[in-house]
Amino acid sequence: HPGFFDRAGPFPLADVARAVGADLAAGADPALAISDVRPLADAGASHVSFLDNRKYAAQLATTQAGACLIQPMAAALVPAPTVALLTKAPYRGFALALHLFYPKASWPRVAGDSGVPVDPTAEIEPGVVIEPGAVVGPGASIGRGSRISAGAVVGYRVAIGRDSFIGPQATIVHALVGDRVIIHSGVRIGQDGFGFAMGRDGHLKVPQIGRVIIQDDVEIGANSCIDRGALKDTIIGEGTKIDNLVQIGHNVIIGRHCVIVAQCGLSGSSELGDFVVMGGQAGLVGHIKVGAGAQIAGGSHAKDDVPAGARMGGTPAKPFKQWAREIAAVERLAKRQGRNEEPEQA
């Protein structure tokens, strides 16, 4: 797939440092060519990355990045031959680097300017049904047996597999969708993730240049939202079933055959193993992992990694039996206190 965003550059390291407001560490080659922005784990010698969270210090130790945005006090953590780009705000510098390399990422292409509902460059296999009012953008592809319902939008370079159903008023951009996928009405897929470099002078938007990958046999309920990845992809594993009104943040990875019930919220970069079940209104904080086969009770919220096969409940989520004992203990305490209270005077 050719991707969804055009990349500028390459730029000399000195130009990158100037654009992001960083200082080059001593001995750095200002002419080093930088071609892209990548995460620490994926970066190569021509890429710039960043560290803003000590949780990822292990990735910094093994990174192959050509340069890394980092606070001066942590510069000693940068391994050779990676160059340290010194800044008090590495995440803000990362955002500025993305603006430099992807200047159009904040205004993504959707339908093009051909003036017709189905762009002539779209590849439509025989047997596709496109209902009145649907829009198919330039470079999109739709496999045979799929139906695009009235008012749906299939954006620029989006790929829809075979025998899939896109419901009315659904919007799909920056996404690759597999076979036999059902996307119900009002679903929003591939919009920006919630990424801002917060600061006293305002909040700088962080361009989101990843994609959404939806594997085969997935079903997504009405009015659910799945954000595209920031640098990597948001991934929904095959056979997973998602209920109505679910929010899935950027870079989330969901395994195969998971069940996610209505009004759940998965924060950015959280990961679910295969066959995970999340009850209604359950939630995850960002950057945690839920092991295969785990279950999170409705209305519960996990803030730490969840082991495979665990059953969790409460806020913050804890093992289900412990949670149930705590609730029972509170109920018993409340009853004893009620019996000890003096009756109200008339």
Short mmCIF file of N, CA and C in Angstrom, two decimals, residues 44-184:
data_model
loop_
_atom_site.label_atom_id
_atom_site.label_comp_id
_atom_site.label_asym_id
_atom_site.label_seq_id
_atom_site.Cartn_x
_atom_site.Cartn_y
_atom_site.Cartn_z
N GLY A 44 15.75 3.81 12.21
CA GLY A 44 17.04 3.46 11.63
C GLY A 44 17.98 4.65 11.62
N ALA A 45 19.09 4.50 10.93
CA ALA A 45 20.16 5.50 10.97
C ALA A 45 19.76 6.83 10.36
N SER A 46 18.72 6.86 9.52
CA SER A 46 18.30 8.12 8.90
C SER A 46 17.03 8.69 9.53
N HIS A 47 16.67 8.20 10.71
CA HIS A 47 15.42 8.61 11.35
C HIS A 47 15.67 9.37 12.64
N VAL A 48 14.73 10.25 12.99
CA VAL A 48 14.75 10.93 14.27
C VAL A 48 13.64 10.34 15.13
N SER A 49 13.91 10.14 16.41
CA SER A 49 12.92 9.62 17.35
C SER A 49 12.92 10.51 18.58
N PHE A 50 12.26 10.06 19.65
CA PHE A 50 12.21 10.88 20.87
C PHE A 50 11.99 9.99 22.08
N LEU A 51 12.40 10.49 23.25
CA LEU A 51 12.11 9.85 24.53
C LEU A 51 11.54 10.90 25.47
N ASP A 52 10.29 10.69 25.90
CA ASP A 52 9.66 11.62 26.83
C ASP A 52 9.12 10.88 28.05
N ASN A 53 9.29 9.55 28.07
CA ASN A 53 8.74 8.73 29.14
C ASN A 53 9.79 7.67 29.49
N ARG A 54 10.29 7.70 30.73
CA ARG A 54 11.35 6.77 31.15
C ARG A 54 10.92 5.30 31.01
N LYS A 55 9.63 5.07 30.86
CA LYS A 55 9.14 3.71 30.66
C LYS A 55 9.76 3.07 29.42
N TYR A 56 10.17 3.92 28.46
CA TYR A 56 10.72 3.41 27.21
C TYR A 56 12.24 3.54 27.15
N ALA A 57 12.88 3.67 28.30
CA ALA A 57 14.34 3.78 28.33
C ALA A 57 15.01 2.54 27.77
N ALA A 58 14.41 1.37 27.96
CA ALA A 58 15.00 0.14 27.42
C ALA A 58 15.01 0.17 25.89
N GLN A 59 13.99 0.75 25.29
CA GLN A 59 13.98 0.88 23.83
C GLN A 59 15.04 1.86 23.36
N LEU A 60 15.26 2.92 24.14
CA LEU A 60 16.32 3.87 23.78
C LEU A 60 17.68 3.18 23.80
N ALA A 61 17.90 2.29 24.75
CA ALA A 61 19.20 1.64 24.88
C ALA A 61 19.56 0.81 23.65
N THR A 62 18.56 0.33 22.92
CA THR A 62 18.82 -0.53 21.77
C THR A 62 18.43 0.12 20.44
N THR A 63 18.03 1.38 20.47
CA THR A 63 17.56 2.02 19.24
C THR A 63 18.69 2.17 18.22
N GLN A 64 18.29 2.16 16.96
CA GLN A 64 19.22 2.40 15.86
C GLN A 64 18.99 3.78 15.25
N ALA A 65 18.23 4.64 15.93
CA ALA A 65 17.89 5.95 15.40
C ALA A 65 19.14 6.79 15.14
N GLY A 66 19.07 7.61 14.09
CA GLY A 66 20.16 8.53 13.83
C GLY A 66 20.23 9.65 14.84
N ALA A 67 19.05 10.06 15.33
CA ALA A 67 18.98 11.14 16.32
C ALA A 67 17.79 10.92 17.22
N CYS A 68 17.87 11.44 18.45
CA CYS A 68 16.79 11.27 19.41
C CYS A 68 16.59 12.56 20.19
N LEU A 69 15.36 13.05 20.21
CA LEU A 69 14.99 14.19 21.03
C LEU A 69 14.90 13.75 22.48
N ILE A 70 15.59 14.48 23.37
CA ILE A 70 15.65 14.05 24.76
C ILE A 70 15.98 15.25 25.64
N GLN A 71 15.56 15.21 26.90
CA GLN A 71 15.90 16.28 27.83
C GLN A 71 17.40 16.23 28.15
N PRO A 72 18.01 17.39 28.36
CA PRO A 72 19.47 17.41 28.63
C PRO A 72 19.87 16.53 29.80
N MET A 73 19.04 16.47 30.86
CA MET A 73 19.41 15.68 32.03
C MET A 73 19.46 14.18 31.74
N ALA A 74 18.84 13.76 30.64
CA ALA A 74 18.84 12.33 30.29
C ALA A 74 19.71 12.02 29.09
N ALA A 75 20.49 12.98 28.64
CA ALA A 75 21.27 12.80 27.42
C ALA A 75 22.24 11.64 27.50
N ALA A 76 22.71 11.33 28.70
CA ALA A 76 23.67 10.23 28.85
C ALA A 76 23.07 8.87 28.51
N LEU A 77 21.74 8.78 28.46
CA LEU A 77 21.09 7.52 28.12
C LEU A 77 21.14 7.21 26.64
N VAL A 78 21.45 8.19 25.82
CA VAL A 78 21.43 8.00 24.36
C VAL A 78 22.65 7.19 23.94
N PRO A 79 22.45 6.04 23.29
CA PRO A 79 23.58 5.19 22.92
C PRO A 79 24.27 5.71 21.66
N ALA A 80 25.55 5.41 21.55
CA ALA A 80 26.27 5.70 20.30
C ALA A 80 25.81 4.70 19.23
N PRO A 81 25.72 5.12 17.95
CA PRO A 81 26.07 6.44 17.41
C PRO A 81 24.88 7.40 17.31
N THR A 82 23.77 7.13 18.00
CA THR A 82 22.62 8.03 17.96
C THR A 82 23.01 9.41 18.51
N VAL A 83 22.58 10.45 17.81
CA VAL A 83 22.87 11.82 18.22
C VAL A 83 21.76 12.32 19.14
N ALA A 84 22.10 12.94 20.23
CA ALA A 84 21.11 13.54 21.14
C ALA A 84 20.74 14.93 20.63
N LEU A 85 19.43 15.14 20.49
CA LEU A 85 18.89 16.47 20.21
C LEU A 85 18.31 16.98 21.51
N LEU A 86 18.93 17.97 22.09
CA LEU A 86 18.63 18.38 23.47
C LEU A 86 17.52 19.43 23.48
N THR A 87 16.46 19.11 24.23
CA THR A 87 15.32 20.01 24.34
C THR A 87 14.61 19.77 25.66
N LYS A 88 14.05 20.80 26.24
CA LYS A 88 13.29 20.65 27.48
C LYS A 88 11.95 19.97 27.26
N ALA A 89 11.48 19.94 26.01
CA ALA A 89 10.16 19.38 25.71
C ALA A 89 10.27 18.42 24.53
N PRO A 90 10.75 17.18 24.76
CA PRO A 90 10.94 16.24 23.65
C PRO A 90 9.65 15.92 22.88
N TYR A 91 8.53 15.82 23.60
CA TYR A 91 7.28 15.47 22.91
C TYR A 91 6.84 16.61 21.99
N ARG A 92 7.00 17.84 22.44
CA ARG A 92 6.68 18.98 21.58
C ARG A 92 7.62 19.01 20.37
N GLY A 93 8.90 18.70 20.60
CA GLY A 93 9.84 18.62 19.49
C GLY A 93 9.45 17.55 18.49
N PHE A 94 8.99 16.41 19.01
CA PHE A 94 8.48 15.33 18.16
C PHE A 94 7.32 15.82 17.29
N ALA A 95 6.39 16.56 17.90
CA ALA A 95 5.26 17.10 17.15
C ALA A 95 5.74 18.04 16.04
N LEU A 96 6.71 18.89 16.36
CA LEU A 96 7.23 19.82 15.36
C LEU A 96 7.96 19.08 14.24
N ALA A 97 8.65 17.99 14.58
CA ALA A 97 9.31 17.19 13.55
C ALA A 97 8.28 16.57 12.60
N LEU A 98 7.17 16.11 13.14
CA LEU A 98 6.12 15.57 12.29
C LEU A 98 5.53 16.64 11.37
N HIS A 99 5.36 17.84 11.89
CA HIS A 99 4.89 18.94 11.04
C HIS A 99 5.89 19.22 9.91
N LEU A 100 7.19 19.08 10.20
CA LEU A 100 8.21 19.32 9.19
C LEU A 100 8.16 18.26 8.09
N PHE A 101 8.10 16.99 8.48
CA PHE A 101 8.16 15.91 7.51
C PHE A 101 6.80 15.61 6.85
N TYR A 102 5.70 15.92 7.54
CA TYR A 102 4.36 15.63 7.00
C TYR A 102 3.50 16.89 7.09
N PRO A 103 3.81 17.90 6.29
CA PRO A 103 3.14 19.19 6.41
C PRO A 103 1.65 19.16 6.11
N LYS A 104 1.17 18.14 5.41
CA LYS A 104 -0.26 18.08 5.05
C LYS A 104 -1.04 17.07 5.89
N ALA A 105 -0.39 16.49 6.90
CA ALA A 105 -1.05 15.43 7.67
C ALA A 105 -2.21 15.93 8.52
N SER A 106 -2.22 17.22 8.84
CA SER A 106 -3.33 17.75 9.64
C SER A 106 -4.57 18.02 8.80
N TRP A 107 -4.44 17.92 7.48
CA TRP A 107 -5.57 18.12 6.57
C TRP A 107 -5.63 16.93 5.61
N PRO A 108 -6.07 15.79 6.11
CA PRO A 108 -6.02 14.57 5.29
C PRO A 108 -6.96 14.63 4.10
N ARG A 109 -6.56 13.95 3.01
CA ARG A 109 -7.41 13.84 1.83
C ARG A 109 -8.48 12.80 2.08
N VAL A 110 -9.66 13.07 1.59
CA VAL A 110 -10.77 12.14 1.79
C VAL A 110 -11.40 11.75 0.45
N ALA A 111 -12.05 12.72 -0.22
CA ALA A 111 -12.83 12.40 -1.42
C ALA A 111 -12.22 12.94 -2.70
N GLY A 112 -11.21 13.78 -2.63
CA GLY A 112 -10.64 14.32 -3.86
C GLY A 112 -11.50 15.42 -4.45
N ASP A 113 -11.14 15.84 -5.65
CA ASP A 113 -11.84 16.97 -6.28
C ASP A 113 -12.36 16.63 -7.67
N SER A 114 -12.64 15.34 -7.91
CA SER A 114 -13.14 14.94 -9.23
C SER A 114 -14.56 15.41 -9.48
N GLY A 115 -15.30 15.69 -8.41
CA GLY A 115 -16.67 16.17 -8.56
C GLY A 115 -17.71 15.08 -8.78
N VAL A 116 -17.30 13.81 -8.72
CA VAL A 116 -18.25 12.71 -8.88
C VAL A 116 -18.22 11.84 -7.63
N PRO A 117 -19.33 11.17 -7.31
CA PRO A 117 -19.37 10.39 -6.07
C PRO A 117 -18.33 9.28 -6.00
N VAL A 118 -18.11 8.59 -7.11
CA VAL A 118 -17.11 7.53 -7.15
C VAL A 118 -15.97 8.01 -8.04
N ASP A 119 -14.82 8.26 -7.43
CA ASP A 119 -13.70 8.81 -8.18
C ASP A 119 -13.27 7.83 -9.28
N PRO A 120 -12.95 8.33 -10.47
CA PRO A 120 -12.59 7.42 -11.57
C PRO A 120 -11.33 6.61 -11.33
N THR A 121 -10.49 7.01 -10.37
CA THR A 121 -9.28 6.23 -10.08
C THR A 121 -9.53 5.11 -9.08
N ALA A 122 -10.72 5.04 -8.51
CA ALA A 122 -11.02 3.97 -7.56
C ALA A 122 -11.13 2.63 -8.30
N GLU A 123 -10.69 1.57 -7.65
CA GLU A 123 -10.75 0.23 -8.22
C GLU A 123 -11.91 -0.54 -7.59
N ILE A 124 -12.94 -0.77 -8.39
CA ILE A 124 -14.15 -1.42 -7.90
C ILE A 124 -14.30 -2.77 -8.60
N GLU A 125 -14.24 -3.86 -7.86
CA GLU A 125 -14.39 -5.18 -8.46
C GLU A 125 -15.84 -5.43 -8.84
N PRO A 126 -16.07 -6.35 -9.79
CA PRO A 126 -17.45 -6.71 -10.16
C PRO A 126 -18.22 -7.21 -8.94
N GLY A 127 -19.51 -6.90 -8.91
CA GLY A 127 -20.36 -7.38 -7.83
C GLY A 127 -20.43 -6.47 -6.63
N VAL A 128 -19.75 -5.31 -6.67
CA VAL A 128 -19.84 -4.33 -5.59
C VAL A 128 -21.11 -3.51 -5.77
N VAL A 129 -21.80 -3.25 -4.66
CA VAL A 129 -23.00 -2.39 -4.68
C VAL A 129 -22.66 -1.10 -3.96
N ILE A 130 -22.83 0.02 -4.66
CA ILE A 130 -22.61 1.34 -4.08
C ILE A 130 -23.94 2.08 -4.12
N GLU A 131 -24.54 2.28 -2.96
CA GLU A 131 -25.88 2.86 -2.89
C GLU A 131 -25.84 4.37 -3.13
N PRO A 132 -27.00 4.96 -3.43
CA PRO A 132 -27.05 6.41 -3.70
C PRO A 132 -26.51 7.22 -2.52
N GLY A 133 -25.73 8.24 -2.86
CA GLY A 133 -25.21 9.14 -1.84
C GLY A 133 -23.90 8.71 -1.23
N ALA A 134 -23.42 7.51 -1.53
CA ALA A 134 -22.13 7.07 -1.02
C ALA A 134 -21.01 7.75 -1.81
N VAL A 135 -19.87 7.94 -1.17
CA VAL A 135 -18.71 8.59 -1.79
C VAL A 135 -17.52 7.65 -1.69
N VAL A 136 -16.83 7.46 -2.81
CA VAL A 136 -15.63 6.64 -2.85
C VAL A 136 -14.50 7.51 -3.39
N GLY A 137 -13.44 7.68 -2.63
CA GLY A 137 -12.38 8.62 -2.95
C GLY A 137 -11.35 8.08 -3.92
N PRO A 138 -10.42 8.93 -4.34
CA PRO A 138 -9.39 8.53 -5.29
C PRO A 138 -8.47 7.46 -4.73
N GLY A 139 -8.14 6.50 -5.60
CA GLY A 139 -7.22 5.45 -5.22
C GLY A 139 -7.80 4.41 -4.29
N ALA A 140 -9.08 4.51 -3.94
CA ALA A 140 -9.70 3.52 -3.07
C ALA A 140 -9.91 2.21 -3.83
N SER A 141 -10.05 1.11 -3.09
CA SER A 141 -10.35 -0.17 -3.71
C SER A 141 -11.40 -0.90 -2.89
N ILE A 142 -12.33 -1.56 -3.60
CA ILE A 142 -13.43 -2.28 -2.94
C ILE A 142 -13.56 -3.64 -3.61
N GLY A 143 -13.54 -4.71 -2.79
CA GLY A 143 -13.58 -6.07 -3.30
C GLY A 143 -14.99 -6.54 -3.62
N ARG A 144 -15.07 -7.54 -4.48
CA ARG A 144 -16.36 -8.05 -4.96
C ARG A 144 -17.24 -8.51 -3.80
N GLY A 145 -18.54 -8.33 -3.99
CA GLY A 145 -19.51 -8.76 -3.00
C GLY A 145 -19.71 -7.79 -1.86
N SER A 146 -18.98 -6.69 -1.82
CA SER A 146 -19.13 -5.71 -0.74
C SER A 146 -20.22 -4.71 -1.08
N ARG A 147 -20.82 -4.15 -0.05
CA ARG A 147 -21.87 -3.14 -0.22
C ARG A 147 -21.50 -1.89 0.56
N ILE A 148 -21.58 -0.75 -0.13
CA ILE A 148 -21.33 0.54 0.49
C ILE A 148 -22.67 1.25 0.58
N SER A 149 -23.18 1.43 1.79
CA SER A 149 -24.54 1.92 1.98
C SER A 149 -24.65 3.42 1.72
N ALA A 150 -25.90 3.87 1.63
CA ALA A 150 -26.20 5.27 1.34
C ALA A 150 -25.52 6.20 2.34
N GLY A 151 -24.86 7.21 1.81
CA GLY A 151 -24.25 8.22 2.66
C GLY A 151 -22.91 7.84 3.26
N ALA A 152 -22.43 6.63 3.01
CA ALA A 152 -21.13 6.23 3.55
C ALA A 152 -20.00 6.89 2.77
N VAL A 153 -18.84 7.04 3.42
CA VAL A 153 -17.66 7.62 2.78
C VAL A 153 -16.51 6.62 2.89
N VAL A 154 -15.96 6.27 1.74
CA VAL A 154 -14.75 5.45 1.67
C VAL A 154 -13.67 6.37 1.12
N GLY A 155 -12.71 6.74 1.95
CA GLY A 155 -11.79 7.81 1.63
C GLY A 155 -10.64 7.44 0.73
N TYR A 156 -9.80 8.42 0.51
CA TYR A 156 -8.62 8.33 -0.34
C TYR A 156 -7.75 7.13 0.02
N ARG A 157 -7.52 6.27 -0.98
CA ARG A 157 -6.65 5.09 -0.87
C ARG A 157 -7.11 4.06 0.16
N VAL A 158 -8.32 4.18 0.68
CA VAL A 158 -8.84 3.17 1.60
C VAL A 158 -9.08 1.88 0.83
N ALA A 159 -8.79 0.75 1.44
CA ALA A 159 -9.04 -0.55 0.84
C ALA A 159 -10.10 -1.29 1.64
N ILE A 160 -11.14 -1.76 0.95
CA ILE A 160 -12.20 -2.58 1.55
C ILE A 160 -12.12 -3.95 0.90
N GLY A 161 -12.10 -5.00 1.68
CA GLY A 161 -11.99 -6.36 1.14
C GLY A 161 -13.30 -6.84 0.52
N ARG A 162 -13.41 -8.14 0.38
CA ARG A 162 -14.56 -8.76 -0.28
C ARG A 162 -15.64 -9.15 0.73
N ASP A 163 -16.89 -9.06 0.24
CA ASP A 163 -18.07 -9.48 1.02
C ASP A 163 -18.18 -8.72 2.34
N SER A 164 -17.79 -7.47 2.31
CA SER A 164 -17.91 -6.62 3.50
C SER A 164 -19.10 -5.69 3.36
N PHE A 165 -19.56 -5.18 4.50
CA PHE A 165 -20.71 -4.27 4.52
C PHE A 165 -20.33 -2.99 5.25
N ILE A 166 -20.50 -1.86 4.59
CA ILE A 166 -20.25 -0.56 5.19
C ILE A 166 -21.60 0.13 5.35
N GLY A 167 -22.01 0.38 6.59
CA GLY A 167 -23.35 0.87 6.88
C GLY A 167 -23.56 2.32 6.51
N PRO A 168 -24.82 2.76 6.53
CA PRO A 168 -25.14 4.14 6.16
C PRO A 168 -24.47 5.15 7.07
N GLN A 169 -23.94 6.21 6.45
CA GLN A 169 -23.29 7.32 7.15
C GLN A 169 -22.01 6.93 7.87
N ALA A 170 -21.49 5.74 7.60
CA ALA A 170 -20.18 5.38 8.14
C ALA A 170 -19.10 6.12 7.37
N THR A 171 -18.00 6.43 8.04
CA THR A 171 -16.88 7.14 7.42
C THR A 171 -15.60 6.36 7.66
N ILE A 172 -14.92 6.02 6.56
CA ILE A 172 -13.69 5.24 6.67
C ILE A 172 -12.59 5.97 5.92
N VAL A 173 -11.58 6.42 6.64
CA VAL A 173 -10.41 7.07 6.04
C VAL A 173 -9.15 6.44 6.64
N HIS A 174 -8.05 6.51 5.91
CA HIS A 174 -6.74 6.04 6.40
C HIS A 174 -6.82 4.63 6.95
N ALA A 175 -7.53 3.75 6.26
CA ALA A 175 -7.76 2.41 6.80
C ALA A 175 -7.69 1.35 5.71
N LEU A 176 -7.31 0.15 6.13
CA LEU A 176 -7.34 -1.04 5.30
C LEU A 176 -8.26 -2.04 5.99
N VAL A 177 -9.31 -2.46 5.29
CA VAL A 177 -10.37 -3.28 5.87
C VAL A 177 -10.39 -4.63 5.16
N GLY A 178 -10.48 -5.71 5.93
CA GLY A 178 -10.40 -7.06 5.37
C GLY A 178 -11.71 -7.56 4.78
N ASP A 179 -11.79 -8.87 4.64
CA ASP A 179 -12.96 -9.54 4.06
C ASP A 179 -14.01 -9.82 5.13
N ARG A 180 -15.27 -9.81 4.70
CA ARG A 180 -16.41 -10.19 5.56
C ARG A 180 -16.48 -9.34 6.82
N VAL A 181 -16.14 -8.10 6.68
CA VAL A 181 -16.20 -7.15 7.80
C VAL A 181 -17.54 -6.44 7.76
N ILE A 182 -18.16 -6.26 8.91
CA ILE A 182 -19.43 -5.54 9.03
C ILE A 182 -19.18 -4.27 9.84
N ILE A 183 -19.45 -3.13 9.21
CA ILE A 183 -19.28 -1.84 9.88
C ILE A 183 -20.64 -1.16 9.88
N HIS A 184 -21.21 -0.99 11.05
CA HIS A 184 -22.59 -0.50 11.14
C HIS A 184 -22.67 1.02 10.99
#
